[in-house]
Amino acid sequence: MLDADFFRRWMTATAASVDREAERLTALDSPIGDADHGTNLQRGFTAVVAVLEKEAPGTPGGVLTLAGRQLISTVGGASGPLYGTLLRRTGKALGDAGEVSADQLTEALRTGVDAVMTLGGAAPGDATMIDALVPAVDALGDSFAAARTAAEEGAVATTPLQARKGRASYVGERSIGHQDPGATSSALLIAALVEAAGE
C-alpha cells in the first residue's frame, strides 16, 4: 500500500529529476517552443517541495491535490495548468484514503490523464505529454518500472511526429525530428515513481 510519505517522495524525486534535466528540457523546447520548459518546471516543482514541507497533507490525495494547486499558481505557460490538472485530478480521484493500492493509483492517474487530454485537446500521436502518459498508465498495472520504460519509449516516439497541439504545433512541419519536451518531462515524473518506491 502507498501512503502520503510515498507521494511526498514521488514529488521530491520528480523535483530532483527536473532539476537535473532542466537544461535538456529547455534545449528540447528551444527549436519548437518558448525555450522555457525546463526553467518553468524547475520553479514549479521547487515550489511543490517547499509547500509540502510546510503543510504535509496526511493522505495521498491531499499530497497530489496540493502539489497540483501549487504548480498551477507558480508555473507559467501551458505546463502549469497541464501538470497541475494531472496531479489535482489524480489526487481528487484518490479521495481521502490514508493509503492506496498501486491499482487505485493507476485508475486515479488515468482520470488525471483524461483530464489533461480534455484540457489540452490532445490525443496520442499529437506529439505532446499524452504520448508518454497514456502508455505509462497502461503499463502501470504491471509495475512502476514497466510504466517508466513505456513513458520513456513514448517520449522518444514523439521525435518523428508532427506536433498537432500546443506551442510546438505553431511551427508545423518543422516540429518533425524534435522530441517533445512535455513528453520528456512526463517521463521524468513517471520514472520518479520507481525512485519513490525504492525499486
Short mmCIF file of N, CA and C in Angstrom, two decimals, residues 26-168:
data_model
loop_
_atom_site.label_atom_id
_atom_site.label_comp_id
_atom_site.label_asym_id
_atom_site.label_seq_id
_atom_site.Cartn_x
_atom_site.Cartn_y
_atom_site.Cartn_z
N THR A 26 14.84 22.44 -21.57
CA THR A 26 14.79 23.75 -22.22
C THR A 26 15.42 23.67 -23.62
N ALA A 27 16.49 22.88 -23.76
CA ALA A 27 17.12 22.71 -25.08
C ALA A 27 16.15 22.03 -26.05
N LEU A 28 15.38 21.06 -25.55
CA LEU A 28 14.37 20.41 -26.41
C LEU A 28 13.28 21.40 -26.80
N ASP A 29 12.94 22.30 -25.89
CA ASP A 29 11.86 23.28 -26.10
C ASP A 29 12.31 24.40 -27.04
N SER A 30 13.61 24.64 -27.10
CA SER A 30 14.13 25.81 -27.82
C SER A 30 13.73 25.89 -29.30
N PRO A 31 13.89 24.81 -30.10
CA PRO A 31 13.54 24.95 -31.52
C PRO A 31 12.04 24.93 -31.82
N ILE A 32 11.21 24.47 -30.87
CA ILE A 32 9.78 24.31 -31.18
C ILE A 32 8.86 25.01 -30.17
N GLY A 33 9.45 25.68 -29.19
CA GLY A 33 8.62 26.33 -28.17
C GLY A 33 9.21 27.65 -27.72
N ASP A 34 9.02 27.96 -26.44
CA ASP A 34 9.49 29.24 -25.90
C ASP A 34 10.81 29.12 -25.15
N ALA A 35 11.45 27.95 -25.23
CA ALA A 35 12.75 27.72 -24.56
C ALA A 35 12.68 27.98 -23.06
N ASP A 36 11.56 27.58 -22.44
CA ASP A 36 11.41 27.84 -21.00
C ASP A 36 10.84 26.63 -20.25
N HIS A 37 10.70 25.50 -20.93
CA HIS A 37 10.03 24.35 -20.29
C HIS A 37 10.79 23.88 -19.05
N GLY A 38 12.11 23.77 -19.17
CA GLY A 38 12.91 23.31 -18.04
C GLY A 38 12.87 24.27 -16.87
N THR A 39 13.06 25.54 -17.15
CA THR A 39 13.09 26.54 -16.06
C THR A 39 11.71 26.68 -15.42
N ASN A 40 10.66 26.62 -16.22
CA ASN A 40 9.30 26.71 -15.66
C ASN A 40 9.00 25.55 -14.71
N LEU A 41 9.30 24.32 -15.16
CA LEU A 41 9.02 23.16 -14.31
C LEU A 41 9.92 23.13 -13.09
N GLN A 42 11.16 23.58 -13.26
CA GLN A 42 12.09 23.65 -12.13
C GLN A 42 11.53 24.55 -11.04
N ARG A 43 11.06 25.71 -11.45
CA ARG A 43 10.45 26.65 -10.49
C ARG A 43 9.22 26.02 -9.84
N GLY A 44 8.39 25.37 -10.65
CA GLY A 44 7.15 24.79 -10.14
C GLY A 44 7.37 23.68 -9.14
N PHE A 45 8.25 22.72 -9.47
CA PHE A 45 8.45 21.58 -8.56
C PHE A 45 9.27 21.95 -7.33
N THR A 46 10.11 22.99 -7.45
CA THR A 46 10.80 23.51 -6.26
C THR A 46 9.75 24.06 -5.28
N ALA A 47 8.77 24.76 -5.83
CA ALA A 47 7.69 25.31 -5.00
C ALA A 47 6.83 24.20 -4.41
N VAL A 48 6.62 23.12 -5.16
CA VAL A 48 5.84 21.98 -4.66
C VAL A 48 6.52 21.36 -3.44
N VAL A 49 7.83 21.12 -3.55
CA VAL A 49 8.58 20.53 -2.43
C VAL A 49 8.49 21.45 -1.20
N ALA A 50 8.63 22.75 -1.44
CA ALA A 50 8.59 23.72 -0.33
C ALA A 50 7.23 23.70 0.38
N VAL A 51 6.15 23.68 -0.39
CA VAL A 51 4.82 23.73 0.22
C VAL A 51 4.50 22.41 0.92
N LEU A 52 4.99 21.29 0.38
CA LEU A 52 4.75 20.00 1.02
C LEU A 52 5.52 19.88 2.34
N GLU A 53 6.69 20.50 2.40
CA GLU A 53 7.45 20.50 3.66
C GLU A 53 6.73 21.34 4.72
N LYS A 54 6.07 22.38 4.25
CA LYS A 54 5.39 23.30 5.17
C LYS A 54 4.04 22.75 5.63
N GLU A 55 3.27 22.18 4.69
CA GLU A 55 1.90 21.77 5.00
C GLU A 55 1.74 20.27 5.27
N ALA A 56 2.49 19.43 4.56
CA ALA A 56 2.49 17.98 4.74
C ALA A 56 1.10 17.36 4.94
N PRO A 57 0.28 17.29 3.87
CA PRO A 57 -1.03 16.63 3.99
C PRO A 57 -0.84 15.16 4.39
N GLY A 58 -1.83 14.61 5.09
CA GLY A 58 -1.71 13.25 5.63
C GLY A 58 -2.26 12.16 4.74
N THR A 59 -2.75 12.51 3.55
CA THR A 59 -3.30 11.48 2.65
C THR A 59 -2.64 11.60 1.27
N PRO A 60 -2.57 10.49 0.52
CA PRO A 60 -2.04 10.54 -0.84
C PRO A 60 -2.76 11.57 -1.71
N GLY A 61 -4.10 11.56 -1.64
CA GLY A 61 -4.86 12.51 -2.44
C GLY A 61 -4.56 13.95 -2.06
N GLY A 62 -4.39 14.18 -0.77
CA GLY A 62 -4.07 15.53 -0.29
C GLY A 62 -2.74 16.02 -0.80
N VAL A 63 -1.74 15.13 -0.83
CA VAL A 63 -0.41 15.50 -1.33
C VAL A 63 -0.49 15.93 -2.79
N LEU A 64 -1.16 15.11 -3.62
CA LEU A 64 -1.21 15.41 -5.05
C LEU A 64 -2.07 16.63 -5.36
N THR A 65 -3.16 16.79 -4.62
CA THR A 65 -4.04 17.95 -4.85
C THR A 65 -3.29 19.25 -4.53
N LEU A 66 -2.57 19.25 -3.42
CA LEU A 66 -1.79 20.43 -3.04
C LEU A 66 -0.67 20.69 -4.06
N ALA A 67 0.00 19.63 -4.49
CA ALA A 67 1.07 19.77 -5.48
C ALA A 67 0.53 20.36 -6.78
N GLY A 68 -0.63 19.87 -7.21
CA GLY A 68 -1.24 20.38 -8.43
C GLY A 68 -1.61 21.85 -8.33
N ARG A 69 -2.19 22.22 -7.20
CA ARG A 69 -2.56 23.63 -6.98
C ARG A 69 -1.33 24.53 -7.04
N GLN A 70 -0.25 24.05 -6.44
CA GLN A 70 0.99 24.82 -6.39
C GLN A 70 1.56 25.01 -7.80
N LEU A 71 1.52 23.97 -8.61
CA LEU A 71 2.03 24.08 -9.98
C LEU A 71 1.22 25.08 -10.79
N ILE A 72 -0.10 25.04 -10.63
CA ILE A 72 -0.95 25.97 -11.38
C ILE A 72 -0.64 27.42 -11.00
N SER A 73 -0.33 27.65 -9.72
CA SER A 73 -0.11 29.03 -9.28
C SER A 73 1.32 29.52 -9.52
N THR A 74 2.28 28.61 -9.79
CA THR A 74 3.67 29.08 -9.93
C THR A 74 4.28 28.88 -11.31
N VAL A 75 3.68 28.06 -12.16
CA VAL A 75 4.29 27.77 -13.47
C VAL A 75 3.55 28.51 -14.57
N GLY A 76 4.32 29.24 -15.37
CA GLY A 76 3.73 29.97 -16.50
C GLY A 76 3.51 29.05 -17.69
N GLY A 77 2.96 29.62 -18.75
CA GLY A 77 2.73 28.86 -19.97
C GLY A 77 1.70 27.77 -19.78
N ALA A 78 1.77 26.76 -20.64
CA ALA A 78 0.80 25.67 -20.59
C ALA A 78 1.17 24.62 -19.55
N SER A 79 2.44 24.55 -19.19
CA SER A 79 2.91 23.46 -18.31
C SER A 79 2.21 23.47 -16.96
N GLY A 80 2.03 24.65 -16.38
CA GLY A 80 1.40 24.74 -15.05
C GLY A 80 0.00 24.17 -15.03
N PRO A 81 -0.89 24.69 -15.90
CA PRO A 81 -2.25 24.14 -15.93
C PRO A 81 -2.31 22.65 -16.27
N LEU A 82 -1.45 22.20 -17.20
CA LEU A 82 -1.50 20.79 -17.61
C LEU A 82 -1.00 19.86 -16.51
N TYR A 83 0.18 20.15 -15.97
CA TYR A 83 0.70 19.33 -14.87
C TYR A 83 -0.14 19.49 -13.61
N GLY A 84 -0.58 20.71 -13.37
CA GLY A 84 -1.43 20.96 -12.20
C GLY A 84 -2.73 20.17 -12.27
N THR A 85 -3.34 20.16 -13.45
CA THR A 85 -4.58 19.40 -13.66
C THR A 85 -4.32 17.91 -13.49
N LEU A 86 -3.20 17.42 -14.04
CA LEU A 86 -2.86 16.00 -13.93
C LEU A 86 -2.80 15.58 -12.45
N LEU A 87 -2.08 16.34 -11.64
CA LEU A 87 -1.89 15.96 -10.24
C LEU A 87 -3.15 16.21 -9.41
N ARG A 88 -3.82 17.32 -9.64
CA ARG A 88 -5.04 17.63 -8.87
C ARG A 88 -6.13 16.60 -9.13
N ARG A 89 -6.36 16.29 -10.40
CA ARG A 89 -7.43 15.34 -10.72
C ARG A 89 -7.08 13.93 -10.24
N THR A 90 -5.80 13.57 -10.30
CA THR A 90 -5.36 12.29 -9.76
C THR A 90 -5.59 12.27 -8.25
N GLY A 91 -5.22 13.35 -7.59
CA GLY A 91 -5.41 13.47 -6.14
C GLY A 91 -6.87 13.38 -5.74
N LYS A 92 -7.72 14.09 -6.48
CA LYS A 92 -9.16 14.06 -6.17
C LYS A 92 -9.73 12.66 -6.37
N ALA A 93 -9.24 11.97 -7.41
CA ALA A 93 -9.73 10.61 -7.68
C ALA A 93 -9.31 9.64 -6.56
N LEU A 94 -8.20 9.92 -5.90
CA LEU A 94 -7.75 9.07 -4.79
C LEU A 94 -8.59 9.30 -3.53
N GLY A 95 -9.24 10.46 -3.44
CA GLY A 95 -10.13 10.74 -2.32
C GLY A 95 -9.39 10.95 -1.01
N ASP A 96 -10.01 10.56 0.09
CA ASP A 96 -9.48 10.83 1.43
C ASP A 96 -8.81 9.62 2.08
N ALA A 97 -8.57 8.57 1.33
CA ALA A 97 -7.97 7.36 1.90
C ALA A 97 -6.56 7.65 2.42
N GLY A 98 -6.23 7.03 3.56
CA GLY A 98 -4.90 7.21 4.14
C GLY A 98 -3.83 6.43 3.40
N GLU A 99 -4.25 5.35 2.74
CA GLU A 99 -3.35 4.53 1.93
C GLU A 99 -4.10 4.10 0.68
N VAL A 100 -3.36 3.95 -0.42
CA VAL A 100 -3.99 3.48 -1.67
C VAL A 100 -3.13 2.36 -2.25
N SER A 101 -3.76 1.51 -3.04
CA SER A 101 -3.02 0.44 -3.71
C SER A 101 -2.46 0.95 -5.03
N ALA A 102 -1.54 0.19 -5.60
CA ALA A 102 -0.98 0.54 -6.91
C ALA A 102 -2.09 0.56 -7.97
N ASP A 103 -3.06 -0.34 -7.83
CA ASP A 103 -4.19 -0.36 -8.78
C ASP A 103 -5.03 0.92 -8.67
N GLN A 104 -5.25 1.36 -7.42
CA GLN A 104 -6.01 2.60 -7.24
C GLN A 104 -5.25 3.80 -7.81
N LEU A 105 -3.93 3.80 -7.65
CA LEU A 105 -3.12 4.87 -8.24
C LEU A 105 -3.24 4.85 -9.76
N THR A 106 -3.19 3.65 -10.33
CA THR A 106 -3.31 3.52 -11.79
C THR A 106 -4.62 4.12 -12.29
N GLU A 107 -5.72 3.77 -11.64
CA GLU A 107 -7.03 4.28 -12.07
C GLU A 107 -7.14 5.78 -11.85
N ALA A 108 -6.60 6.26 -10.74
CA ALA A 108 -6.65 7.71 -10.46
C ALA A 108 -5.81 8.48 -11.47
N LEU A 109 -4.64 7.93 -11.79
CA LEU A 109 -3.77 8.59 -12.76
C LEU A 109 -4.42 8.61 -14.14
N ARG A 110 -5.15 7.55 -14.45
CA ARG A 110 -5.88 7.52 -15.73
C ARG A 110 -6.91 8.65 -15.78
N THR A 111 -7.58 8.90 -14.65
CA THR A 111 -8.53 10.02 -14.55
C THR A 111 -7.81 11.34 -14.78
N GLY A 112 -6.62 11.47 -14.18
CA GLY A 112 -5.82 12.69 -14.35
C GLY A 112 -5.40 12.89 -15.80
N VAL A 113 -4.95 11.83 -16.44
CA VAL A 113 -4.52 11.91 -17.85
C VAL A 113 -5.70 12.27 -18.75
N ASP A 114 -6.86 11.68 -18.47
CA ASP A 114 -8.07 12.02 -19.24
C ASP A 114 -8.40 13.51 -19.11
N ALA A 115 -8.22 14.04 -17.90
CA ALA A 115 -8.50 15.47 -17.67
C ALA A 115 -7.52 16.34 -18.45
N VAL A 116 -6.26 15.91 -18.55
CA VAL A 116 -5.26 16.65 -19.33
C VAL A 116 -5.63 16.61 -20.82
N MET A 117 -6.08 15.46 -21.29
CA MET A 117 -6.48 15.34 -22.70
C MET A 117 -7.66 16.27 -23.01
N THR A 118 -8.58 16.35 -22.08
CA THR A 118 -9.74 17.24 -22.25
C THR A 118 -9.29 18.70 -22.25
N LEU A 119 -8.43 19.06 -21.30
CA LEU A 119 -7.97 20.45 -21.18
C LEU A 119 -7.17 20.88 -22.40
N GLY A 120 -6.23 20.02 -22.84
CA GLY A 120 -5.34 20.41 -23.94
C GLY A 120 -5.86 20.02 -25.31
N GLY A 121 -6.92 19.21 -25.34
CA GLY A 121 -7.47 18.76 -26.62
C GLY A 121 -6.54 17.82 -27.37
N ALA A 122 -5.59 17.20 -26.66
CA ALA A 122 -4.60 16.35 -27.32
C ALA A 122 -4.96 14.88 -27.19
N ALA A 123 -4.51 14.11 -28.17
CA ALA A 123 -4.70 12.66 -28.17
C ALA A 123 -3.34 12.01 -28.44
N PRO A 124 -3.21 10.72 -28.18
CA PRO A 124 -1.96 10.05 -28.53
C PRO A 124 -1.63 10.26 -30.02
N GLY A 125 -0.36 10.52 -30.29
CA GLY A 125 0.06 10.77 -31.67
C GLY A 125 0.16 12.24 -32.03
N ASP A 126 -0.24 13.12 -31.11
CA ASP A 126 -0.17 14.57 -31.37
C ASP A 126 1.17 15.18 -30.95
N ALA A 127 2.09 14.35 -30.48
CA ALA A 127 3.41 14.81 -30.02
C ALA A 127 3.29 15.76 -28.83
N THR A 128 2.68 15.25 -27.76
CA THR A 128 2.55 16.01 -26.52
C THR A 128 2.87 15.08 -25.34
N MET A 129 2.70 15.60 -24.13
CA MET A 129 2.93 14.80 -22.92
C MET A 129 2.04 13.55 -22.88
N ILE A 130 0.91 13.59 -23.59
CA ILE A 130 -0.02 12.46 -23.64
C ILE A 130 0.66 11.21 -24.22
N ASP A 131 1.61 11.43 -25.13
CA ASP A 131 2.29 10.29 -25.76
C ASP A 131 3.18 9.53 -24.78
N ALA A 132 3.57 10.16 -23.69
CA ALA A 132 4.31 9.46 -22.63
C ALA A 132 3.36 8.94 -21.56
N LEU A 133 2.33 9.74 -21.24
CA LEU A 133 1.46 9.41 -20.10
C LEU A 133 0.52 8.24 -20.37
N VAL A 134 -0.07 8.18 -21.56
CA VAL A 134 -1.04 7.11 -21.85
C VAL A 134 -0.38 5.73 -21.79
N PRO A 135 0.76 5.52 -22.49
CA PRO A 135 1.39 4.20 -22.37
C PRO A 135 1.89 3.91 -20.95
N ALA A 136 2.29 4.95 -20.23
CA ALA A 136 2.74 4.75 -18.85
C ALA A 136 1.61 4.23 -17.97
N VAL A 137 0.44 4.83 -18.09
CA VAL A 137 -0.71 4.38 -17.30
C VAL A 137 -1.11 2.96 -17.70
N ASP A 138 -1.05 2.68 -18.99
CA ASP A 138 -1.39 1.33 -19.46
C ASP A 138 -0.43 0.28 -18.88
N ALA A 139 0.83 0.66 -18.68
CA ALA A 139 1.83 -0.29 -18.18
C ALA A 139 1.92 -0.31 -16.65
N LEU A 140 1.30 0.67 -16.01
CA LEU A 140 1.43 0.83 -14.56
C LEU A 140 0.87 -0.38 -13.80
N GLY A 141 -0.11 -1.05 -14.40
CA GLY A 141 -0.68 -2.24 -13.77
C GLY A 141 0.34 -3.37 -13.61
N ASP A 142 1.37 -3.38 -14.49
CA ASP A 142 2.43 -4.39 -14.39
C ASP A 142 3.42 -4.02 -13.29
N SER A 143 3.99 -2.82 -13.38
CA SER A 143 4.94 -2.35 -12.36
C SER A 143 5.30 -0.90 -12.64
N PHE A 144 5.87 -0.24 -11.63
CA PHE A 144 6.36 1.13 -11.83
C PHE A 144 7.47 1.15 -12.88
N ALA A 145 8.32 0.12 -12.86
CA ALA A 145 9.43 0.06 -13.83
C ALA A 145 8.91 -0.07 -15.26
N ALA A 146 7.87 -0.86 -15.43
CA ALA A 146 7.26 -1.02 -16.77
C ALA A 146 6.67 0.31 -17.24
N ALA A 147 6.06 1.04 -16.29
CA ALA A 147 5.49 2.35 -16.63
C ALA A 147 6.60 3.33 -17.03
N ARG A 148 7.72 3.29 -16.31
CA ARG A 148 8.86 4.17 -16.64
C ARG A 148 9.35 3.90 -18.06
N THR A 149 9.53 2.61 -18.38
CA THR A 149 10.01 2.24 -19.72
C THR A 149 9.01 2.70 -20.79
N ALA A 150 7.73 2.47 -20.54
CA ALA A 150 6.69 2.86 -21.51
C ALA A 150 6.67 4.37 -21.72
N ALA A 151 6.84 5.13 -20.64
CA ALA A 151 6.85 6.60 -20.75
C ALA A 151 8.06 7.08 -21.53
N GLU A 152 9.22 6.49 -21.23
CA GLU A 152 10.44 6.89 -21.93
C GLU A 152 10.36 6.56 -23.42
N GLU A 153 9.84 5.38 -23.73
CA GLU A 153 9.67 4.99 -25.14
C GLU A 153 8.66 5.90 -25.84
N GLY A 154 7.59 6.25 -25.10
CA GLY A 154 6.58 7.15 -25.66
C GLY A 154 7.14 8.53 -25.96
N ALA A 155 8.01 9.01 -25.07
CA ALA A 155 8.63 10.33 -25.29
C ALA A 155 9.52 10.32 -26.53
N VAL A 156 10.35 9.28 -26.65
CA VAL A 156 11.24 9.16 -27.81
C VAL A 156 10.43 9.05 -29.10
N ALA A 157 9.31 8.36 -29.02
CA ALA A 157 8.45 8.14 -30.20
C ALA A 157 7.80 9.43 -30.72
N THR A 158 7.89 10.52 -29.95
CA THR A 158 7.35 11.80 -30.47
C THR A 158 8.29 12.44 -31.49
N THR A 159 9.54 11.99 -31.54
CA THR A 159 10.54 12.65 -32.41
C THR A 159 10.12 12.71 -33.88
N PRO A 160 9.65 11.61 -34.48
CA PRO A 160 9.28 11.70 -35.90
C PRO A 160 7.89 12.29 -36.17
N LEU A 161 7.17 12.62 -35.11
CA LEU A 161 5.79 13.11 -35.29
C LEU A 161 5.76 14.62 -35.57
N GLN A 162 4.72 15.04 -36.27
CA GLN A 162 4.46 16.48 -36.39
C GLN A 162 3.53 16.87 -35.25
N ALA A 163 3.94 17.89 -34.49
CA ALA A 163 3.12 18.33 -33.36
C ALA A 163 1.81 18.91 -33.85
N ARG A 164 0.71 18.44 -33.26
CA ARG A 164 -0.61 18.92 -33.68
C ARG A 164 -1.31 19.74 -32.59
N LYS A 165 -0.68 19.80 -31.40
CA LYS A 165 -1.26 20.59 -30.31
C LYS A 165 -0.14 21.34 -29.60
N GLY A 166 -0.53 22.36 -28.87
CA GLY A 166 0.44 23.09 -28.06
C GLY A 166 1.31 24.03 -28.87
N ARG A 167 2.27 24.63 -28.18
CA ARG A 167 3.14 25.63 -28.78
C ARG A 167 3.89 25.09 -29.99
N ALA A 168 4.32 23.82 -29.91
CA ALA A 168 5.11 23.21 -31.00
C ALA A 168 4.31 23.11 -32.30
#
